[in-house]
mmCIF file of C-alpha atoms and ligand atoms in Angstrom:
data_model
loop_
_atom_site.group_PDB
_atom_site.id
_atom_site.type_symbol
_atom_site.label_atom_id
_atom_site.label_comp_id
_atom_site.label_asym_id
_atom_site.label_seq_id
_atom_site.Cartn_x
_atom_site.Cartn_y
_atom_site.Cartn_z
ATOM 1 C CA UNK Q 260 157.396 27.894 -43.281
ATOM 2 C CA UNK Q 261 160.567 26.449 -44.696
ATOM 3 C CA UNK Q 262 163.530 26.260 -42.376
ATOM 4 C CA UNK Q 263 166.522 26.790 -44.603
ATOM 5 C CA UNK Q 264 169.219 29.441 -44.330
ATOM 6 C CA UNK Q 265 168.810 32.340 -46.640
ATOM 7 C CA UNK Q 266 170.937 35.412 -47.336
ATOM 8 C CA UNK Q 267 169.192 38.724 -47.336
ATOM 9 C CA UNK Q 268 170.328 41.983 -48.633
ATOM 10 C CA UNK Q 269 169.010 45.013 -46.765
ATOM 11 C CA UNK Q 270 168.820 48.635 -48.321
ATOM 12 C CA UNK Q 271 168.028 51.664 -46.318
ATOM 13 C CA UNK Q 272 168.066 55.182 -47.734
ATOM 14 C CA UNK Q 273 165.193 56.890 -45.761
ATOM 15 C CA UNK Q 274 167.146 59.833 -44.511
ATOM 16 C CA UNK Q 275 170.922 60.762 -44.644
ATOM 17 C CA UNK Q 276 172.602 57.459 -44.529
ATOM 18 C CA UNK Q 277 173.063 55.274 -47.662
ATOM 19 C CA UNK Q 278 173.082 51.839 -45.958
ATOM 20 C CA UNK Q 279 173.364 48.346 -47.411
ATOM 21 C CA UNK Q 280 173.808 45.124 -45.401
ATOM 22 C CA UNK Q 281 173.990 41.495 -45.863
ATOM 23 C CA UNK Q 282 172.662 38.992 -43.235
ATOM 24 C CA UNK Q 283 172.113 35.273 -43.187
ATOM 25 C CA UNK Q 284 169.028 33.893 -41.404
ATOM 26 C CA UNK Q 285 167.360 30.569 -40.673
ATOM 27 C CA UNK Q 286 164.718 29.153 -38.285
ATOM 28 C CA UNK Q 287 160.979 30.046 -37.810
ATOM 29 C CA UNK Q 288 159.316 33.041 -36.183
ATOM 30 C CA UNK Q 289 159.591 31.417 -32.843
ATOM 31 C CA UNK Q 290 163.222 30.695 -32.980
ATOM 32 C CA UNK Q 291 164.962 32.801 -35.777
ATOM 33 C CA UNK Q 292 168.578 32.866 -35.955
ATOM 34 C CA UNK Q 293 170.519 35.741 -37.534
ATOM 35 C CA UNK Q 294 174.139 36.063 -38.697
ATOM 36 C CA UNK Q 295 175.405 39.598 -39.491
ATOM 37 C CA UNK Q 296 177.766 39.272 -42.491
ATOM 38 C CA UNK Q 297 178.209 42.849 -43.663
ATOM 39 C CA UNK Q 298 176.796 46.215 -42.442
ATOM 40 C CA UNK Q 299 177.996 49.160 -44.520
ATOM 41 C CA UNK Q 300 177.014 52.676 -44.810
ATOM 42 C CA UNK Q 301 178.049 55.983 -46.378
ATOM 43 C CA UNK Q 302 177.167 58.859 -44.117
ATOM 44 C CA UNK Q 303 176.178 62.207 -45.504
ATOM 45 C CA UNK Q 304 176.523 64.101 -42.140
ATOM 46 C CA UNK Q 305 179.358 66.198 -43.338
ATOM 47 C CA UNK Q 306 177.396 67.402 -46.337
ATOM 48 C CA UNK Q 307 174.148 68.240 -44.419
ATOM 49 C CA UNK Q 308 175.997 69.688 -41.413
ATOM 50 C CA UNK Q 309 176.619 72.900 -43.401
ATOM 51 C CA UNK Q 310 172.722 73.361 -43.562
ATOM 52 C CA UNK Q 311 172.109 72.329 -39.919
ATOM 53 C CA UNK Q 312 169.729 69.580 -41.048
ATOM 54 C CA UNK Q 313 169.102 67.072 -43.802
ATOM 55 C CA UNK Q 314 168.261 68.466 -47.126
ATOM 56 C CA UNK Q 315 166.061 66.089 -49.076
ATOM 57 C CA UNK Q 316 167.195 66.923 -52.553
ATOM 58 C CA UNK Q 317 170.983 66.580 -51.555
ATOM 59 C CA UNK Q 318 170.256 63.403 -49.690
ATOM 60 C CA UNK Q 319 168.614 61.908 -52.870
ATOM 61 C CA UNK Q 320 171.628 62.663 -55.125
ATOM 62 C CA UNK Q 321 174.064 61.411 -52.472
ATOM 63 C CA UNK Q 322 172.140 58.120 -52.191
ATOM 64 C CA UNK Q 323 172.280 57.873 -56.030
ATOM 65 C CA UNK Q 324 175.947 58.389 -56.054
ATOM 66 C CA UNK Q 325 176.730 56.122 -53.071
ATOM 67 C CA UNK Q 326 174.490 53.050 -53.505
ATOM 68 C CA UNK Q 327 176.733 51.162 -55.858
ATOM 69 C CA UNK Q 328 179.906 51.675 -54.121
ATOM 70 C CA UNK Q 329 178.311 50.744 -50.645
ATOM 71 C CA UNK Q 330 176.794 47.658 -52.349
ATOM 72 C CA UNK Q 331 180.154 46.718 -53.789
ATOM 73 C CA UNK Q 332 181.653 46.759 -50.348
ATOM 74 C CA UNK Q 333 178.866 44.450 -49.044
ATOM 75 C CA UNK Q 334 179.356 42.023 -51.807
ATOM 76 C CA UNK Q 335 183.215 42.136 -51.515
ATOM 77 C CA UNK Q 336 183.430 38.808 -49.606
ATOM 78 C CA UNK Q 337 181.051 36.981 -51.952
ATOM 79 C CA UNK Q 338 183.714 36.855 -54.517
ATOM 80 C CA UNK Q 339 181.474 37.251 -57.468
ATOM 81 C CA UNK Q 340 183.150 36.712 -60.713
ATOM 82 C CA UNK Q 341 182.484 38.512 -63.997
ATOM 83 C CA UNK Q 342 179.621 36.869 -65.762
ATOM 84 C CA UNK Q 343 180.948 35.605 -69.188
ATOM 85 C CA UNK Q 344 177.834 36.383 -70.913
ATOM 86 C CA UNK Q 345 177.374 40.072 -71.720
ATOM 87 C CA UNK Q 346 174.262 41.521 -69.939
ATOM 88 C CA UNK Q 347 170.955 41.127 -71.872
ATOM 89 C CA UNK Q 348 170.180 44.355 -73.742
ATOM 90 C CA UNK Q 349 166.412 43.913 -73.161
ATOM 91 C CA UNK Q 350 166.832 43.537 -69.356
ATOM 92 C CA UNK Q 351 169.061 46.504 -69.432
ATOM 93 C CA UNK Q 352 166.341 48.628 -71.078
ATOM 94 C CA UNK Q 353 163.906 47.487 -68.317
ATOM 95 C CA UNK Q 354 166.441 48.742 -65.743
ATOM 96 C CA UNK Q 355 166.939 51.972 -67.651
ATOM 97 C CA UNK Q 356 163.203 52.640 -67.296
ATOM 98 C CA UNK Q 357 163.262 51.716 -63.583
ATOM 99 C CA UNK Q 358 166.119 54.137 -63.036
ATOM 100 C CA UNK Q 359 164.998 56.786 -65.490
ATOM 101 C CA UNK Q 360 164.966 59.482 -62.840
ATOM 102 C CA UNK Q 361 168.578 58.302 -61.764
ATOM 103 C CA UNK Q 362 170.586 58.282 -65.028
ATOM 104 C CA UNK Q 363 173.881 58.329 -63.039
ATOM 105 C CA UNK Q 364 172.894 55.408 -60.864
ATOM 106 C CA UNK Q 365 171.881 53.505 -63.970
ATOM 107 C CA UNK Q 366 175.362 53.964 -65.529
ATOM 108 C CA UNK Q 367 177.015 53.021 -62.291
ATOM 109 C CA UNK Q 368 174.764 49.943 -62.137
ATOM 110 C CA UNK Q 369 175.543 49.079 -65.698
ATOM 111 C CA UNK Q 370 179.256 49.460 -65.351
ATOM 112 C CA UNK Q 371 179.789 47.784 -61.780
ATOM 113 C CA UNK Q 372 176.965 45.479 -60.898
ATOM 114 C CA UNK Q 373 175.339 44.239 -64.203
ATOM 115 C CA UNK Q 374 178.571 42.489 -65.380
ATOM 116 C CA UNK Q 375 178.758 40.548 -62.051
ATOM 117 C CA UNK Q 376 177.325 36.955 -61.662
ATOM 118 C CA UNK Q 377 174.236 36.674 -59.560
ATOM 119 C CA UNK Q 378 174.952 36.527 -55.824
ATOM 120 C CA UNK Q 379 173.411 33.851 -53.581
ATOM 121 C CA UNK Q 380 170.579 35.893 -52.175
ATOM 122 C CA UNK Q 381 167.028 34.793 -51.134
ATOM 123 C CA UNK Q 382 165.489 38.057 -50.563
ATOM 124 C CA UNK Q 383 166.076 41.882 -50.930
ATOM 125 C CA UNK Q 384 164.551 43.984 -48.299
ATOM 126 C CA UNK Q 385 164.258 47.760 -48.621
ATOM 127 C CA UNK Q 386 162.999 50.599 -46.497
ATOM 128 C CA UNK Q 387 159.603 51.634 -48.009
ATOM 129 C CA UNK Q 388 158.892 54.364 -45.397
ATOM 130 C CA UNK Q 389 158.525 56.394 -43.251
ATOM 131 C CA UNK Q 390 161.290 58.875 -44.260
ATOM 132 C CA UNK Q 391 162.065 61.469 -46.760
ATOM 133 C CA UNK Q 392 160.085 60.939 -50.005
ATOM 134 C CA UNK Q 393 162.807 61.567 -52.611
ATOM 135 C CA UNK Q 394 165.513 59.629 -50.503
ATOM 136 C CA UNK Q 395 163.220 56.665 -49.970
ATOM 137 C CA UNK Q 396 162.347 56.472 -53.806
ATOM 138 C CA UNK Q 397 166.117 56.080 -54.827
ATOM 139 C CA UNK Q 398 166.491 53.085 -52.417
ATOM 140 C CA UNK Q 399 163.319 51.414 -53.464
ATOM 141 C CA UNK Q 400 164.025 51.946 -57.181
ATOM 142 C CA UNK Q 401 167.516 50.581 -56.634
ATOM 143 C CA UNK Q 402 166.257 47.504 -54.739
ATOM 144 C CA UNK Q 403 163.669 46.993 -57.551
ATOM 145 C CA UNK Q 404 166.441 47.038 -60.061
ATOM 146 C CA UNK Q 405 168.466 44.329 -58.213
ATOM 147 C CA UNK Q 406 165.292 42.381 -57.718
ATOM 148 C CA UNK Q 407 164.522 42.523 -61.517
ATOM 149 C CA UNK Q 408 167.981 41.939 -62.625
ATOM 150 C CA UNK Q 409 168.805 38.847 -60.376
ATOM 151 C CA UNK Q 410 165.270 37.728 -60.232
ATOM 152 C CA UNK Q 411 165.216 37.721 -56.486
ATOM 153 C CA UNK Q 412 162.084 38.408 -54.311
ATOM 154 C CA UNK Q 413 161.818 41.816 -52.697
ATOM 155 C CA UNK Q 414 159.958 43.138 -49.722
ATOM 156 C CA UNK Q 415 159.308 46.620 -48.620
ATOM 157 C CA UNK Q 416 159.965 47.192 -44.884
ATOM 158 C CA UNK Q 417 158.694 49.829 -42.381
ATOM 159 C CA UNK Q 418 161.800 51.764 -40.961
ATOM 160 C CA UNK Q 419 160.516 51.681 -37.428
ATOM 161 C CA UNK Q 420 159.798 47.932 -37.518
ATOM 162 C CA UNK Q 421 163.531 47.487 -38.524
ATOM 163 C CA UNK Q 422 164.615 49.499 -35.571
ATOM 164 C CA UNK Q 423 162.666 47.194 -33.260
ATOM 165 C CA UNK Q 424 163.628 44.031 -34.961
ATOM 166 C CA UNK Q 425 167.306 44.788 -34.987
ATOM 167 C CA UNK Q 426 167.287 43.649 -31.352
ATOM 168 C CA UNK Q 427 167.056 40.161 -32.660
ATOM 169 C CA UNK Q 428 170.613 40.452 -34.199
ATOM 170 C CA UNK Q 429 172.108 40.547 -30.628
ATOM 171 C CA UNK Q 430 170.317 37.920 -28.780
ATOM 172 C CA UNK Q 431 171.176 34.311 -28.481
ATOM 173 C CA UNK Q 432 170.629 32.696 -31.936
ATOM 174 C CA UNK Q 433 167.534 30.750 -32.023
ATOM 175 C CA UNK Q 434 165.871 32.555 -29.298
ATOM 176 C CA UNK Q 435 163.088 35.230 -29.590
ATOM 177 C CA UNK Q 436 162.187 38.401 -27.774
ATOM 178 C CA UNK Q 437 160.080 37.456 -24.885
ATOM 179 C CA UNK Q 438 156.449 38.598 -25.706
ATOM 180 C CA UNK Q 439 154.326 40.525 -24.795
ATOM 181 C CA UNK Q 440 156.986 43.322 -25.048
ATOM 182 C CA UNK Q 441 156.971 47.159 -24.916
ATOM 183 C CA UNK Q 442 159.169 48.999 -27.343
ATOM 184 C CA UNK Q 443 160.386 52.550 -26.845
ATOM 185 C CA UNK Q 444 161.155 53.655 -30.369
ATOM 186 C CA UNK Q 445 163.096 56.929 -30.289
ATOM 187 C CA UNK Q 446 164.711 58.558 -33.371
ATOM 188 C CA UNK Q 447 164.955 61.841 -35.305
ATOM 189 C CA UNK Q 448 161.364 61.433 -36.727
ATOM 190 C CA UNK Q 449 159.541 59.182 -34.023
ATOM 191 C CA UNK Q 450 158.917 58.885 -30.290
ATOM 192 C CA UNK Q 451 156.605 55.995 -29.895
ATOM 193 C CA UNK Q 452 155.669 53.423 -27.190
ATOM 194 C CA UNK Q 453 154.595 50.303 -28.978
ATOM 195 C CA UNK Q 454 152.936 47.268 -27.190
ATOM 196 C CA UNK Q 455 154.083 44.195 -29.019
ATOM 197 C CA UNK Q 456 151.917 41.067 -28.452
ATOM 198 C CA UNK Q 457 153.900 39.209 -31.007
ATOM 199 C CA UNK Q 458 155.641 39.993 -34.261
ATOM 200 C CA UNK Q 459 153.235 42.025 -36.482
ATOM 201 C CA UNK Q 460 150.635 42.469 -33.792
ATOM 202 C CA UNK Q 461 151.505 45.995 -32.628
ATOM 203 C CA UNK Q 462 149.430 48.613 -30.656
ATOM 204 C CA UNK Q 463 150.644 52.268 -30.586
ATOM 205 C CA UNK Q 464 150.410 53.095 -26.823
ATOM 206 C CA UNK Q 465 151.645 56.622 -27.088
ATOM 207 C CA UNK Q 466 153.664 58.950 -29.286
ATOM 208 C CA UNK Q 467 154.973 62.508 -29.475
ATOM 209 C CA UNK Q 468 152.332 65.219 -30.083
ATOM 210 C CA UNK Q 469 154.923 67.439 -31.571
ATOM 211 C CA UNK Q 470 158.663 67.141 -31.967
ATOM 212 C CA UNK Q 471 160.368 63.735 -31.886
ATOM 213 C CA UNK Q 472 162.971 63.401 -29.105
ATOM 214 C CA UNK Q 473 165.871 63.086 -31.542
ATOM 215 C CA UNK Q 474 164.685 66.260 -33.311
ATOM 216 C CA UNK Q 475 164.703 68.056 -29.898
ATOM 217 C CA UNK Q 476 168.347 66.897 -29.248
ATOM 218 C CA UNK Q 477 169.345 68.135 -32.823
ATOM 219 C CA UNK Q 478 167.630 71.491 -32.272
ATOM 220 C CA UNK Q 479 169.104 72.182 -28.825
ATOM 221 C CA UNK Q 480 172.370 70.987 -30.511
ATOM 222 C CA UNK Q 481 172.075 73.700 -33.032
ATOM 223 C CA UNK Q 482 171.166 76.390 -30.383
ATOM 224 C CA UNK Q 483 174.426 75.463 -28.632
ATOM 225 C CA UNK Q 484 176.401 75.590 -31.727
ATOM 226 C CA UNK Q 485 177.247 71.852 -31.824
ATOM 227 C CA UNK Q 486 177.504 69.866 -35.066
ATOM 228 C CA UNK Q 487 174.652 68.063 -36.700
ATOM 229 C CA UNK Q 488 173.094 65.772 -35.690
ATOM 230 C CA UNK Q 489 173.126 67.254 -32.030
ATOM 231 C CA UNK Q 490 172.160 63.929 -30.139
ATOM 232 C CA UNK Q 491 175.646 62.327 -29.660
ATOM 233 C CA UNK Q 492 177.338 65.838 -29.091
ATOM 234 C CA UNK Q 493 174.762 66.765 -26.410
ATOM 235 C CA UNK Q 494 175.366 63.420 -24.792
ATOM 236 C CA UNK Q 495 179.085 64.019 -24.661
ATOM 237 C CA UNK Q 496 178.835 67.618 -23.550
ATOM 238 C CA UNK Q 497 176.389 66.742 -20.757
ATOM 239 C CA UNK Q 498 178.898 64.389 -19.083
ATOM 240 C CA UNK Q 499 180.786 67.436 -17.916
ATOM 241 C CA UNK Q 500 177.701 69.365 -16.872
ATOM 242 C CA UNK Q 501 175.318 69.577 -13.920
ATOM 243 C CA UNK Q 502 171.911 68.283 -14.763
ATOM 244 C CA UNK Q 503 170.487 70.333 -11.812
ATOM 245 C CA UNK Q 504 171.902 73.561 -12.959
ATOM 246 C CA UNK Q 505 168.807 74.593 -14.804
ATOM 247 C CA UNK Q 506 165.180 73.442 -14.146
ATOM 248 C CA UNK Q 507 163.635 72.585 -17.427
ATOM 249 C CA UNK Q 508 160.055 71.267 -17.680
ATOM 250 C CA UNK Q 509 159.098 67.663 -18.086
ATOM 251 C CA UNK Q 510 156.092 68.106 -20.353
ATOM 252 C CA UNK Q 511 153.159 65.662 -20.071
ATOM 253 C CA UNK Q 512 154.938 63.730 -17.171
ATOM 254 C CA UNK Q 513 151.712 63.522 -15.488
ATOM 255 C CA UNK Q 514 149.381 63.639 -18.435
ATOM 256 C CA UNK Q 515 147.728 60.358 -17.484
ATOM 257 C CA UNK Q 516 148.557 58.872 -20.800
ATOM 258 C CA UNK Q 517 151.626 57.808 -22.609
ATOM 259 C CA UNK Q 518 151.992 60.647 -25.110
ATOM 260 C CA UNK Q 519 154.972 62.832 -25.157
ATOM 261 C CA UNK Q 520 155.609 66.398 -26.093
ATOM 262 C CA UNK Q 521 159.133 67.927 -26.579
ATOM 263 C CA UNK Q 522 158.362 71.446 -28.060
ATOM 264 C CA UNK Q 523 157.689 72.996 -24.744
ATOM 265 C CA UNK Q 524 160.985 71.617 -23.296
ATOM 266 C CA UNK Q 525 162.745 72.938 -26.451
ATOM 267 C CA UNK Q 526 161.160 76.398 -26.072
ATOM 268 C CA UNK Q 527 161.976 76.496 -22.345
ATOM 269 C CA UNK Q 528 165.780 75.935 -23.301
ATOM 270 C CA UNK Q 529 165.418 78.518 -26.038
ATOM 271 C CA UNK Q 530 164.025 81.160 -23.699
ATOM 272 C CA UNK Q 531 166.643 80.402 -21.057
ATOM 273 C CA UNK Q 532 169.464 80.914 -23.676
ATOM 274 C CA UNK Q 533 167.698 84.199 -24.874
ATOM 275 C CA UNK Q 534 168.282 85.609 -21.287
ATOM 276 C CA UNK Q 535 172.023 84.976 -21.580
ATOM 277 C CA UNK Q 536 174.806 86.600 -23.439
ATOM 278 C CA UNK Q 537 176.774 84.571 -25.919
ATOM 279 C CA UNK Q 538 179.596 84.243 -23.369
ATOM 280 C CA UNK Q 539 177.134 83.109 -20.664
ATOM 281 C CA UNK Q 540 175.772 80.522 -23.083
ATOM 282 C CA UNK Q 541 179.331 79.293 -23.869
ATOM 283 C CA UNK Q 542 180.246 79.007 -20.239
ATOM 284 C CA UNK Q 543 177.026 77.209 -19.214
ATOM 285 C CA UNK Q 544 176.945 74.973 -22.254
ATOM 286 C CA UNK Q 545 177.568 71.748 -20.579
ATOM 287 C CA UNK Q 546 175.164 72.564 -17.791
ATOM 288 C CA UNK Q 547 172.358 73.400 -20.354
ATOM 289 C CA UNK Q 548 173.061 70.158 -22.205
ATOM 290 C CA UNK Q 549 173.013 68.051 -19.027
ATOM 291 C CA UNK Q 550 169.709 69.736 -17.727
ATOM 292 C CA UNK Q 551 168.087 69.428 -21.085
ATOM 293 C CA UNK Q 552 169.050 65.786 -21.493
ATOM 294 C CA UNK Q 553 167.970 64.846 -17.996
ATOM 295 C CA UNK Q 554 164.527 66.415 -18.611
ATOM 296 C CA UNK Q 555 163.974 64.636 -21.958
ATOM 297 C CA UNK Q 556 165.152 61.282 -20.642
ATOM 298 C CA UNK Q 557 163.142 61.469 -17.480
ATOM 299 C CA UNK Q 558 159.945 61.720 -19.396
ATOM 300 C CA UNK Q 559 160.876 58.880 -21.756
ATOM 301 C CA UNK Q 560 161.897 56.621 -18.765
ATOM 302 C CA UNK Q 561 159.035 57.359 -16.487
ATOM 303 C CA UNK Q 562 156.329 56.834 -19.241
ATOM 304 C CA UNK Q 563 158.168 53.633 -20.384
ATOM 305 C CA UNK Q 564 158.158 52.204 -16.984
ATOM 306 C CA UNK Q 565 154.426 53.066 -16.317
ATOM 307 C CA UNK Q 566 153.315 51.620 -19.652
ATOM 308 C CA UNK Q 567 155.427 48.374 -19.049
ATOM 309 C CA UNK Q 568 153.580 48.037 -15.698
ATOM 310 C CA UNK Q 569 150.056 48.653 -17.078
ATOM 311 C CA UNK Q 570 150.638 46.341 -19.973
ATOM 312 C CA UNK Q 571 152.307 43.762 -17.812
ATOM 313 C CA UNK Q 572 155.015 42.999 -20.449
ATOM 314 C CA UNK Q 573 157.857 40.396 -20.209
ATOM 315 C CA UNK Q 574 160.278 42.575 -22.024
ATOM 316 C CA UNK Q 575 161.096 46.206 -22.747
ATOM 317 C CA UNK Q 576 163.101 47.059 -26.048
ATOM 318 C CA UNK Q 577 164.938 50.161 -26.873
ATOM 319 C CA UNK Q 578 164.900 51.219 -30.612
ATOM 320 C CA UNK Q 579 166.053 53.937 -32.884
ATOM 321 C CA UNK Q 580 168.954 56.418 -33.067
ATOM 322 C CA UNK Q 581 168.332 57.943 -29.571
ATOM 323 C CA UNK Q 582 168.703 54.364 -28.137
ATOM 324 C CA UNK Q 583 172.495 54.967 -28.678
ATOM 325 C CA UNK Q 584 172.389 57.318 -25.628
ATOM 326 C CA UNK Q 585 174.207 55.642 -22.786
ATOM 327 C CA UNK Q 586 172.202 57.736 -20.120
ATOM 328 C CA UNK Q 587 168.956 56.669 -21.514
ATOM 329 C CA UNK Q 588 170.293 52.915 -21.659
ATOM 330 C CA UNK Q 589 171.488 53.174 -18.188
ATOM 331 C CA UNK Q 590 168.477 55.060 -16.752
ATOM 332 C CA UNK Q 591 165.912 52.760 -18.275
ATOM 333 C CA UNK Q 592 167.984 49.604 -17.347
ATOM 334 C CA UNK Q 593 168.255 50.596 -13.665
ATOM 335 C CA UNK Q 594 164.578 51.496 -13.517
ATOM 336 C CA UNK Q 595 163.499 48.233 -15.078
ATOM 337 C CA UNK Q 596 165.526 46.449 -12.544
ATOM 338 C CA UNK Q 597 164.147 48.308 -9.684
ATOM 339 C CA UNK Q 598 160.471 48.368 -10.678
ATOM 340 C CA UNK Q 599 159.819 45.528 -13.067
ATOM 341 C CA UNK Q 600 161.729 42.607 -11.611
ATOM 342 C CA UNK Q 601 162.093 39.769 -13.932
ATOM 343 C CA UNK Q 602 161.416 41.921 -16.995
ATOM 344 C CA UNK Q 603 163.976 41.436 -19.900
ATOM 345 C CA UNK Q 604 165.655 44.478 -21.344
ATOM 346 C CA UNK Q 605 166.893 44.486 -24.991
ATOM 347 C CA UNK Q 606 169.005 47.283 -26.299
ATOM 348 C CA UNK Q 607 170.859 47.744 -29.601
ATOM 349 C CA UNK Q 608 174.479 48.561 -29.875
ATOM 350 C CA UNK Q 609 175.362 52.035 -31.096
ATOM 351 C CA UNK Q 610 175.985 50.863 -34.769
ATOM 352 C CA UNK Q 611 172.610 48.995 -34.788
ATOM 353 C CA UNK Q 612 170.736 51.646 -32.876
ATOM 354 C CA UNK Q 613 171.271 54.442 -35.468
ATOM 355 C CA UNK Q 614 170.065 53.948 -39.125
ATOM 356 C CA UNK Q 615 171.543 50.964 -40.742
ATOM 357 C CA UNK Q 616 170.407 48.359 -43.333
ATOM 358 C CA UNK Q 617 171.060 45.218 -41.248
ATOM 359 C CA UNK Q 618 167.870 46.226 -39.315
ATOM 360 C CA UNK Q 619 165.898 46.264 -42.564
ATOM 361 C CA UNK Q 620 167.124 42.888 -43.573
ATOM 362 C CA UNK Q 621 166.241 41.471 -40.178
ATOM 363 C CA UNK Q 622 162.631 42.736 -40.438
ATOM 364 C CA UNK Q 623 162.773 41.455 -43.954
ATOM 365 C CA UNK Q 624 163.245 37.913 -42.717
ATOM 366 C CA UNK Q 625 160.474 38.154 -40.215
ATOM 367 C CA UNK Q 626 158.076 39.426 -43.053
ATOM 368 C CA UNK Q 627 159.334 36.622 -45.325
ATOM 369 C CA UNK Q 628 158.575 33.969 -42.627
ATOM 370 C CA UNK Q 629 155.145 35.627 -42.359
ATOM 371 C CA UNK Q 630 154.608 34.660 -46.009
ATOM 372 C CA UNK Q 631 154.632 38.257 -47.408
ATOM 373 C CA UNK Q 632 155.243 39.050 -50.954
ATOM 374 C CA UNK Q 633 155.666 41.958 -53.220
ATOM 375 C CA UNK Q 634 156.638 42.731 -56.688
ATOM 376 C CA UNK Q 635 159.421 44.832 -58.184
ATOM 377 C CA UNK Q 636 157.037 45.739 -60.991
ATOM 378 C CA UNK Q 637 154.481 47.516 -58.712
ATOM 379 C CA UNK Q 638 156.343 48.384 -55.596
ATOM 380 C CA UNK Q 639 156.363 51.982 -54.508
ATOM 381 C CA UNK Q 640 158.065 54.043 -51.759
ATOM 382 C CA UNK Q 641 155.684 55.730 -49.278
ATOM 383 C CA UNK Q 642 155.207 59.404 -50.225
ATOM 384 C CA UNK Q 643 157.282 60.414 -47.183
ATOM 385 C CA UNK Q 644 157.057 63.401 -44.815
ATOM 386 C CA UNK Q 645 158.982 66.553 -45.070
ATOM 387 C CA UNK Q 646 160.889 67.082 -41.913
ATOM 388 C CA UNK Q 647 160.123 70.330 -40.228
ATOM 389 C CA UNK Q 648 163.320 72.323 -39.970
ATOM 390 C CA UNK Q 649 161.886 75.250 -38.171
ATOM 391 C CA UNK Q 650 163.119 75.661 -34.652
HETATM 392 O O1 LIG M 1 167.194 56.332 -36.191
HETATM 393 P P1 LIG M 1 168.127 57.509 -36.487
HETATM 394 O O2 LIG M 1 169.551 57.142 -36.925
HETATM 395 O O3 LIG M 1 167.533 58.199 -37.754
HETATM 396 C C1 LIG M 1 166.054 58.453 -38.012
HETATM 397 O O4 LIG M 1 165.453 57.505 -38.224
HETATM 398 O O5 LIG M 1 165.709 59.582 -37.456
HETATM 399 O O6 LIG M 1 168.032 58.497 -35.449
HETATM 400 C C2 LIG M 1 168.729 59.729 -35.581
HETATM 401 C C3 LIG M 1 168.524 60.542 -34.322
HETATM 402 C C4 LIG M 1 169.041 62.018 -34.474
HETATM 403 O O7 LIG M 1 168.024 62.846 -33.977
HETATM 404 C C5 LIG M 1 170.199 61.913 -33.459
HETATM 405 O O8 LIG M 1 170.563 63.166 -32.882
HETATM 406 C C6 LIG M 1 169.706 60.930 -32.434
HETATM 407 O O9 LIG M 1 169.101 60.007 -33.207
HETATM 408 N N1 LIG M 1 170.868 60.374 -31.693
HETATM 409 C C7 LIG M 1 171.013 60.551 -30.357
HETATM 410 C C8 LIG M 1 172.325 59.918 -30.139
HETATM 411 N N2 LIG M 1 172.843 59.366 -31.069
HETATM 412 C C9 LIG M 1 171.891 59.641 -32.220
HETATM 413 N N3 LIG M 1 170.333 61.208 -29.419
HETATM 414 C C10 LIG M 1 170.885 61.245 -28.267
HETATM 415 N N4 LIG M 1 171.961 60.686 -27.837
HETATM 416 C C11 LIG M 1 172.689 60.024 -28.723
HETATM 417 N N5 LIG M 1 173.814 59.445 -28.320
HETATM 418 ZN ZN1 LIG M 2 165.854 55.588 -37.930
#
């Protein structure tokens, strides 16, 4: 396909971050080049922390409120002037219909975005799913609004493909991931091993049969009285703990397949803490965190290495929020070096590992090169799953 530079706006609202990013991309599918121009987000962590987890209705309202301010930040350096002509009434009516469930967002758009001249954008990429239904819808409808207003093509992107593709932002420009590859995609909603023959040619090798690993980190975090989301806090606490202090199970380690299970591990930690008084838990907090983390990571690392061997891959990719965990990065990296010599290891920086919109824009470019098209008139969000907040 064509080989000219385009700017892509990414929008991601699948969970509790309102994220907008701007990238520039050129090159074909074998040698794509990416330039990260802006990567902004407004986190709702403080708001949801009170409830110990993400509340979909609150997330939706916060996205509605934050989308325009975050977009404005992203467009700051584009130096857009106020358009001399006043916005067309007819077009505004179309947008009002598109945003009929988000009247505040419509007002915000009308006041702050509609009067601006059209930015130099070749594509708008938005997370279509998986995620929280109401949260996804706000992002999708906002992206449709921009697409209609500026007459710019739009593409719906799979959130997990974004997590995987973001690795491209960090490798040498004009080079590609070495395929075949194996991705360990680990987040608050997913734990998957994906065999990637080439872009868009994916095979799910294994996945969790119950909780996602990030979810397990968050639940143990809650159990230990740590702020939400628990993952980064457990990692920090574990640094001062002894990972051998408690012997927690490594579920499915020898199951003979590449599936995972984290609910048994979570229950084992729960039972252990039930045997303890509050003071004992407090005293042993760091050891519990370290022992839990070691058990969870050992399963992830062992299965990734076995699958990489069986599928004879040229590279291993880490993806998703849990990829921000330094112990996971270190452990997997060391094992790859030891057991899979010559295999490349790609891992995202912390900012690109957890939810962001640069990853959606990156995957958007790949899909655009693939010749995909969609239409703001008919585009929909996936219905979305409701996160199970039970312990
Ligand atoms: O990809 P992500 O930002 O959002 C989802 O798509 O779910 O992942 C969020 C998950 C949360 O469960 C969070 O606790 C976990 O990633 N996480 C971590 C770390 N940083 C984020 N888990 C372990 N260690 C970390 N450093
Ligand atoms: Zn994610």
